[in-house]
XYZ file of C-alpha atoms in Angstrom:
450
model
C 63.738 51.515 -65.000
C 61.746 52.069 -61.787
C 62.813 49.934 -58.844
C 60.043 48.952 -56.442
C 60.574 46.763 -53.421
C 57.853 45.525 -51.115
C 58.888 44.489 -47.645
C 57.359 41.397 -46.122
C 57.941 42.141 -42.479
C 58.125 39.209 -40.117
C 56.148 38.820 -36.921
C 58.697 40.589 -34.762
C 58.514 43.742 -36.889
C 54.777 43.774 -36.259
C 55.259 43.078 -32.550
C 57.722 45.988 -32.339
C 55.066 48.357 -33.728
C 52.672 47.674 -30.811
C 52.228 50.116 -27.932
C 54.086 49.549 -24.662
C 50.802 48.550 -23.007
C 50.014 45.907 -25.648
C 53.576 44.576 -25.540
C 53.457 44.113 -21.766
C 50.154 42.273 -22.253
C 51.900 39.928 -24.728
C 54.846 39.381 -22.392
C 52.480 38.068 -19.694
C 52.266 34.834 -21.743
C 55.388 32.645 -21.162
C 55.029 30.936 -24.572
C 55.027 34.274 -26.322
C 58.151 35.218 -24.371
C 59.772 32.071 -25.762
C 58.585 32.884 -29.296
C 60.062 36.391 -29.008
C 63.317 34.924 -27.701
C 63.501 32.488 -30.645
C 63.194 35.333 -33.136
C 66.092 37.396 -31.782
C 69.528 37.553 -33.437
C 72.062 35.225 -31.714
C 73.873 38.065 -29.930
C 70.584 39.538 -28.683
C 69.620 36.123 -27.222
C 72.971 36.051 -25.408
C 72.322 39.475 -23.866
C 68.847 38.401 -22.668
C 70.263 35.327 -20.933
C 73.132 37.322 -19.399
C 70.663 39.833 -17.931
C 67.873 37.378 -17.087
C 68.784 37.275 -13.374
C 70.163 40.815 -13.127
C 67.728 43.165 -11.390
C 69.540 46.432 -12.030
C 70.531 48.318 -15.168
C 73.752 47.555 -17.062
C 75.869 50.446 -18.451
C 76.115 50.508 -22.252
C 79.924 50.740 -22.020
C 80.021 47.524 -19.969
C 77.976 45.712 -22.610
C 80.306 46.933 -25.370
C 83.134 45.129 -23.541
C 81.242 41.827 -23.971
C 82.064 41.736 -27.701
C 85.266 41.840 -29.733
C 86.002 45.050 -31.713
C 85.065 43.437 -35.042
C 81.663 42.441 -33.617
C 80.506 45.989 -32.836
C 78.123 46.107 -35.831
C 76.354 42.925 -34.662
C 76.281 44.377 -31.145
C 74.503 47.519 -32.381
C 71.981 45.440 -34.383
C 71.248 43.316 -31.296
C 70.754 46.341 -29.030
C 68.535 48.104 -31.580
C 66.345 44.988 -31.885
C 65.990 44.626 -28.117
C 65.062 48.305 -27.739
C 62.534 48.100 -30.633
C 60.760 45.188 -28.930
C 60.939 47.070 -25.601
C 62.804 44.135 -24.087
C 65.458 46.676 -23.137
C 64.510 50.033 -21.638
C 67.160 52.638 -22.411
C 67.940 55.124 -19.655
C 70.109 58.173 -20.343
C 71.267 60.035 -17.252
C 74.975 60.425 -16.586
C 75.590 57.452 -18.842
C 73.431 55.219 -21.042
C 72.178 52.058 -19.331
C 69.911 49.177 -20.339
C 67.428 47.279 -18.171
C 65.533 44.090 -19.130
C 61.733 44.407 -19.300
C 60.507 43.224 -15.866
C 57.340 41.493 -17.169
C 59.281 39.613 -19.833
C 62.060 38.805 -17.348
C 59.831 37.287 -14.649
C 57.707 35.222 -17.078
C 60.716 33.860 -18.970
C 62.346 32.879 -15.649
C 59.189 30.943 -14.653
C 58.979 29.306 -18.069
C 62.605 28.130 -17.984
C 62.308 26.740 -14.438
C 58.788 25.280 -14.404
C 57.987 24.779 -18.073
C 54.437 25.529 -19.126
C 51.230 24.176 -20.536
C 49.542 25.363 -23.709
C 46.007 26.792 -23.402
C 44.772 23.597 -25.085
C 45.928 19.986 -25.376
C 45.572 17.670 -28.414
C 42.328 15.724 -28.540
C 42.447 11.961 -27.812
C 42.747 9.816 -30.929
C 39.584 7.927 -29.944
C 37.422 11.037 -30.390
C 38.857 12.351 -33.650
C 38.236 10.739 -37.005
C 41.099 9.464 -39.150
C 43.503 12.412 -39.230
C 45.405 13.313 -42.433
C 49.046 12.236 -42.713
C 51.747 14.908 -42.593
C 52.206 14.540 -46.367
C 48.470 15.026 -46.978
C 48.431 17.991 -44.609
C 51.335 19.663 -46.407
C 49.648 19.099 -49.777
C 46.457 20.625 -48.343
C 48.340 23.698 -47.045
C 50.066 24.258 -50.401
C 46.778 23.773 -52.266
C 44.923 26.253 -50.047
C 47.705 28.819 -50.335
C 47.884 28.518 -54.129
C 44.096 28.765 -54.374
C 44.208 31.960 -52.292
C 46.982 33.456 -54.459
C 45.094 32.639 -57.660
C 41.997 34.368 -56.302
C 44.196 37.289 -55.295
C 45.616 37.853 -58.782
C 42.976 36.340 -61.072
C 39.623 35.359 -59.599
C 38.482 33.998 -62.988
C 40.904 31.034 -62.720
C 39.875 29.939 -59.224
C 38.025 26.617 -59.018
C 36.990 26.973 -55.368
C 36.991 30.562 -53.992
C 37.931 31.275 -50.372
C 35.514 32.561 -47.744
C 37.217 35.951 -47.480
C 34.835 38.854 -48.055
C 35.325 41.062 -51.106
C 36.322 43.958 -48.824
C 39.023 41.793 -47.178
C 40.342 40.665 -50.572
C 40.606 44.322 -51.586
C 42.753 44.923 -48.507
C 45.076 42.089 -49.569
C 45.139 43.342 -53.163
C 45.999 46.894 -52.117
C 49.326 47.753 -53.722
C 49.429 44.485 -55.684
C 46.674 45.161 -58.242
C 45.512 48.295 -60.046
C 42.274 48.888 -61.931
C 41.508 51.825 -64.218
C 37.974 52.727 -65.297
C 36.321 49.624 -66.793
C 39.576 47.744 -67.460
C 40.277 44.385 -65.825
C 42.552 44.559 -62.740
C 46.232 44.072 -63.524
C 49.319 43.465 -61.411
C 51.422 46.412 -60.271
C 55.230 46.276 -60.081
C 54.891 45.307 -56.416
C 52.426 42.577 -57.430
C 54.881 41.026 -59.872
C 57.584 41.035 -57.224
C 55.184 39.557 -54.660
C 54.540 36.514 -56.874
C 58.281 35.799 -57.166
C 58.768 35.807 -53.387
C 59.064 32.474 -51.585
C 55.981 31.195 -49.741
C 57.142 32.364 -46.291
C 57.726 35.933 -47.508
C 54.339 35.996 -49.269
C 52.630 34.676 -46.149
C 54.199 37.374 -43.965
C 53.020 40.056 -46.376
C 49.416 38.782 -46.230
C 49.499 38.258 -42.446
C 50.829 41.795 -42.014
C 47.911 43.198 -44.039
C 45.471 40.989 -42.100
C 46.785 42.264 -38.766
C 46.922 45.902 -39.917
C 43.244 45.709 -40.851
C 42.157 43.834 -37.707
C 40.969 46.844 -35.725
C 38.470 47.736 -38.472
C 36.927 44.302 -37.830
C 36.829 44.895 -34.071
C 39.824 42.657 -33.241
C 42.678 43.910 -31.062
C 46.059 43.587 -32.817
C 47.750 42.292 -29.662
C 45.115 39.541 -29.268
C 45.557 38.504 -32.911
C 49.351 38.385 -32.683
C 49.098 36.496 -29.397
C 46.848 33.836 -30.980
C 49.106 33.476 -34.035
C 52.152 33.029 -31.803
C 50.266 30.466 -29.702
C 49.545 28.502 -32.886
C 53.276 28.214 -33.540
C 53.632 26.062 -30.393
C 50.984 23.565 -31.442
C 52.031 20.234 -32.940
C 51.707 19.846 -36.709
C 49.151 17.158 -37.535
C 47.515 17.021 -34.072
C 43.802 17.836 -33.602
C 42.707 20.610 -31.200
C 39.134 21.174 -30.070
C 37.432 24.278 -31.497
C 35.488 24.657 -28.228
C 38.727 25.725 -26.511
C 38.750 28.883 -28.659
C 37.026 32.161 -27.887
C 34.374 33.503 -30.257
C 36.849 35.910 -31.875
C 39.454 33.143 -32.241
C 36.855 30.918 -33.965
C 36.265 33.596 -36.612
C 40.032 33.957 -37.049
C 40.577 30.215 -37.433
C 38.214 30.136 -40.441
C 40.350 32.791 -42.147
C 43.515 30.855 -41.250
C 42.004 27.743 -42.866
C 41.574 29.699 -46.127
C 45.276 30.589 -46.001
C 46.312 26.980 -45.353
C 47.521 27.600 -41.786
C 45.073 25.061 -40.338
C 42.701 22.361 -41.586
C 39.192 22.220 -40.109
C 37.411 18.911 -39.564
C 33.990 17.955 -38.242
C 33.272 14.822 -36.207
C 29.962 13.425 -34.984
C 29.915 15.574 -31.869
C 33.079 17.612 -31.849
C 34.886 19.910 -34.328
C 38.625 20.477 -34.384
C 41.444 22.228 -36.199
C 44.767 20.733 -37.298
C 47.779 23.099 -37.603
C 49.933 22.807 -40.731
C 53.628 23.625 -41.082
C 52.712 27.144 -42.193
C 51.207 27.755 -38.727
C 53.845 26.052 -36.601
C 56.631 28.015 -38.352
C 54.960 31.383 -37.782
C 57.236 32.536 -34.956
C 60.376 31.854 -36.991
C 62.226 34.846 -38.364
C 62.297 35.249 -42.144
C 66.068 34.964 -41.984
C 65.795 31.461 -40.523
C 65.823 28.888 -43.288
C 63.473 25.959 -42.874
C 63.811 22.713 -44.741
C 64.245 23.226 -48.464
C 61.023 22.682 -50.365
C 61.102 20.414 -53.385
C 61.557 22.384 -56.600
C 60.067 21.781 -60.001
C 62.040 23.816 -62.602
C 64.834 22.633 -64.904
C 66.616 25.269 -67.016
C 68.917 24.155 -69.841
C 71.880 25.977 -71.355
C 69.828 26.683 -74.507
C 67.341 28.710 -72.387
C 64.688 25.977 -72.615
C 62.705 25.559 -69.399
C 60.808 22.518 -68.124
C 58.554 22.809 -65.055
C 57.280 19.509 -63.631
C 54.099 20.814 -62.017
C 50.309 20.546 -62.218
C 49.825 23.927 -60.527
C 48.025 26.727 -62.372
C 49.785 29.196 -60.088
C 53.238 27.939 -61.138
C 52.241 28.372 -64.777
C 51.106 31.968 -64.168
C 54.318 32.813 -62.302
C 56.543 31.360 -65.039
C 54.551 33.316 -67.612
C 55.758 36.527 -65.922
C 59.278 36.169 -67.328
C 59.210 33.368 -69.913
C 57.317 32.299 -73.024
C 55.094 29.292 -72.264
C 55.008 27.079 -75.370
C 52.711 24.283 -74.259
C 51.354 22.660 -71.116
C 50.834 18.948 -70.447
C 48.978 17.516 -67.417
C 52.159 17.452 -65.314
C 54.655 19.435 -67.396
C 55.004 23.079 -68.441
C 57.414 23.720 -71.334
C 58.701 27.175 -72.155
C 61.707 29.291 -73.013
C 63.417 32.307 -71.487
C 63.568 34.830 -74.333
C 64.794 38.395 -74.673
C 61.257 39.624 -75.335
C 59.757 37.813 -72.319
C 62.481 39.183 -70.048
C 62.108 42.739 -71.368
C 58.402 42.478 -70.554
C 59.288 41.321 -67.017
C 61.822 44.134 -66.516
C 59.302 46.740 -67.660
C 56.884 45.399 -65.027
C 59.432 46.002 -62.265
C 60.857 42.488 -61.885
C 64.662 42.435 -61.571
C 67.155 39.952 -63.016
C 68.254 38.884 -59.528
C 64.655 38.092 -58.516
C 64.201 35.880 -61.586
C 67.519 34.068 -61.028
C 66.759 33.640 -57.309
C 63.316 32.188 -58.116
C 64.812 29.674 -60.573
C 67.497 28.645 -58.066
C 65.090 28.287 -55.122
C 62.668 26.208 -57.210
C 65.232 24.059 -59.019
C 64.113 20.452 -59.563
C 65.756 17.906 -57.183
C 67.690 16.404 -60.140
C 69.528 19.708 -60.670
C 69.209 21.372 -57.239
C 72.437 19.816 -55.929
C 74.446 20.899 -58.955
C 76.643 23.973 -58.741
C 75.231 26.072 -60.262
C 71.645 24.781 -60.328
C 70.824 27.294 -63.100
C 73.375 27.364 -65.981
C 75.866 30.225 -65.716
C 75.364 31.359 -69.301
C 71.610 31.748 -68.634
C 72.187 33.789 -65.445
C 74.773 36.003 -67.153
C 72.519 36.615 -70.160
C 69.542 37.541 -67.944
C 71.733 40.124 -66.200
C 73.081 41.432 -69.522
C 69.601 41.887 -70.971
C 68.614 43.809 -67.843
C 71.694 46.041 -68.145
C 70.627 46.905 -71.730
C 67.628 48.726 -70.266
C 69.711 50.507 -67.641
C 72.176 52.212 -69.996
C 70.297 55.515 -69.841
C 69.597 57.021 -66.443
C 66.938 59.715 -66.126
C 67.967 62.664 -63.946
C 65.742 65.735 -63.430
C 67.751 68.726 -64.622
C 67.605 72.346 -65.813
C 69.227 73.843 -68.916
C 70.886 77.309 -68.900
C 72.062 79.372 -71.874
C 72.324 82.999 -73.110
C 74.710 84.101 -70.364
C 75.509 87.859 -70.500
C 79.273 87.242 -70.331
C 81.856 84.499 -70.127
C 82.739 85.512 -66.570
C 79.149 84.904 -65.427
C 79.084 81.562 -67.286
C 82.340 80.344 -65.679
C 81.210 81.540 -62.252
C 77.944 79.595 -62.695
C 79.892 76.474 -63.729
C 82.140 76.769 -60.665
C 79.110 77.320 -58.416
C 77.353 74.204 -59.753
C 80.558 72.133 -59.663
C 81.260 73.034 -56.016
C 77.793 71.727 -55.092
C 78.179 68.530 -57.170
C 75.297 69.634 -59.375
C 77.014 70.223 -62.737
C 75.853 67.576 -65.215
C 77.084 69.025 -68.553
C 78.727 72.152 -69.925
C 79.532 73.577 -73.368
C 82.156 76.314 -72.910
C 82.138 77.349 -76.593
C 78.426 78.194 -76.746
C 78.189 78.975 -73.001
C 75.542 76.382 -72.152
C 75.232 74.180 -69.083
C 72.884 71.651 -67.421
C 72.573 71.372 -63.648
C 70.828 68.933 -61.338
C 67.268 69.963 -60.428
C 68.195 69.855 -56.736
C 70.351 72.985 -57.008
C 68.131 74.856 -59.504
C 66.683 77.313 -56.968
C 70.128 78.045 -55.509
C 71.511 78.600 -59.029
C 68.727 81.070 -59.816
C 69.542 83.089 -56.705
C 73.236 82.999 -57.576
C 72.654 84.252 -61.135
C 70.364 87.030 -59.928
C 73.193 88.195 -57.673
C 75.609 88.123 -60.616
C 73.293 90.261 -62.774
C 73.009 93.062 -60.221
């Protein structure tokens, strides 16, 4: 079965892909320096602080002495990350040394000593209308995100479409949907896997595509990343004046509202935006776990499944790997069957992704149980997947009609020495070799025939 994996890179992967010039431009902003620092692995943060007031370069061997022998792997990961983000410049002369980026160093020093002020402050409560509560804001963000995902995978089911242009939606759908001739678009293997990701991973995937396509819309990638990182330092639920934004940032904020990152509101004289949790968590690494979201799925030992949800999106996701039997206003009832799982496996979804989805979205009544999904259900899902993996396809070439037994045995030895012998029949002098060594085998046999 084909295995496809889409990678939802986090912000720091995108930052690392910028040019040195754009990175130095980012590091001129103290808040962005702090956001970068937050994203680093713990050991990398330690190295930044140790070198923050060191003007010269530090030998690599000296830094290796800062960690215990069993921590060398983490040390290498930390150094690689710092070099990728150009926080460390690597110099190789007589010995390898590392120096902290001077722009980043000076701005982080100022930020730690003096603090800093955001480009904009929250608006006074007397000017803004009644702001939504944090609960209402979170419900709005989830609703906007689910509406966007529904439009992404099935525009026919969307009640209120987003303001994204059709060309921009095609950019988001690239790799997730496929359309042949006059057929309706359908999900690819990557698309199925995308739907089973958690919200943060899905958001990073969409943001990555949005940033990658920004230059075609006349927006500099560094400016876009800078604005997104700035948003992460705003306060969730506070109102910020739209007049403090540049013209390009105003066009961006409308797109962010469609994704549920901010909520836009209009007063009598002023307009403002209110960041949601999706925005204020943007600078967090994907490996950092935020507060657990409330789940909605209960799976029983008899493979029955109950999802306490009113969301159309949840219903469509569950339909990917289960048989939906009926749907009530606030309850989806279904069953995990062999046929529904086989259909999921054929579409590129793995057993571990299904189990992980059920565990992450377990209803609060069962979430604290160990395990939250019955063991017999998890084991059976894995067993049904293994049924499809019993036969492994390997490109190969078949050889027969050897002129003599000596040539046949020599060919077998040649293939065996190169780990390319897949099967042999010594009685009828037949053999099968891996396709990778086919050309070498042909040359070998030509030499034997001379």
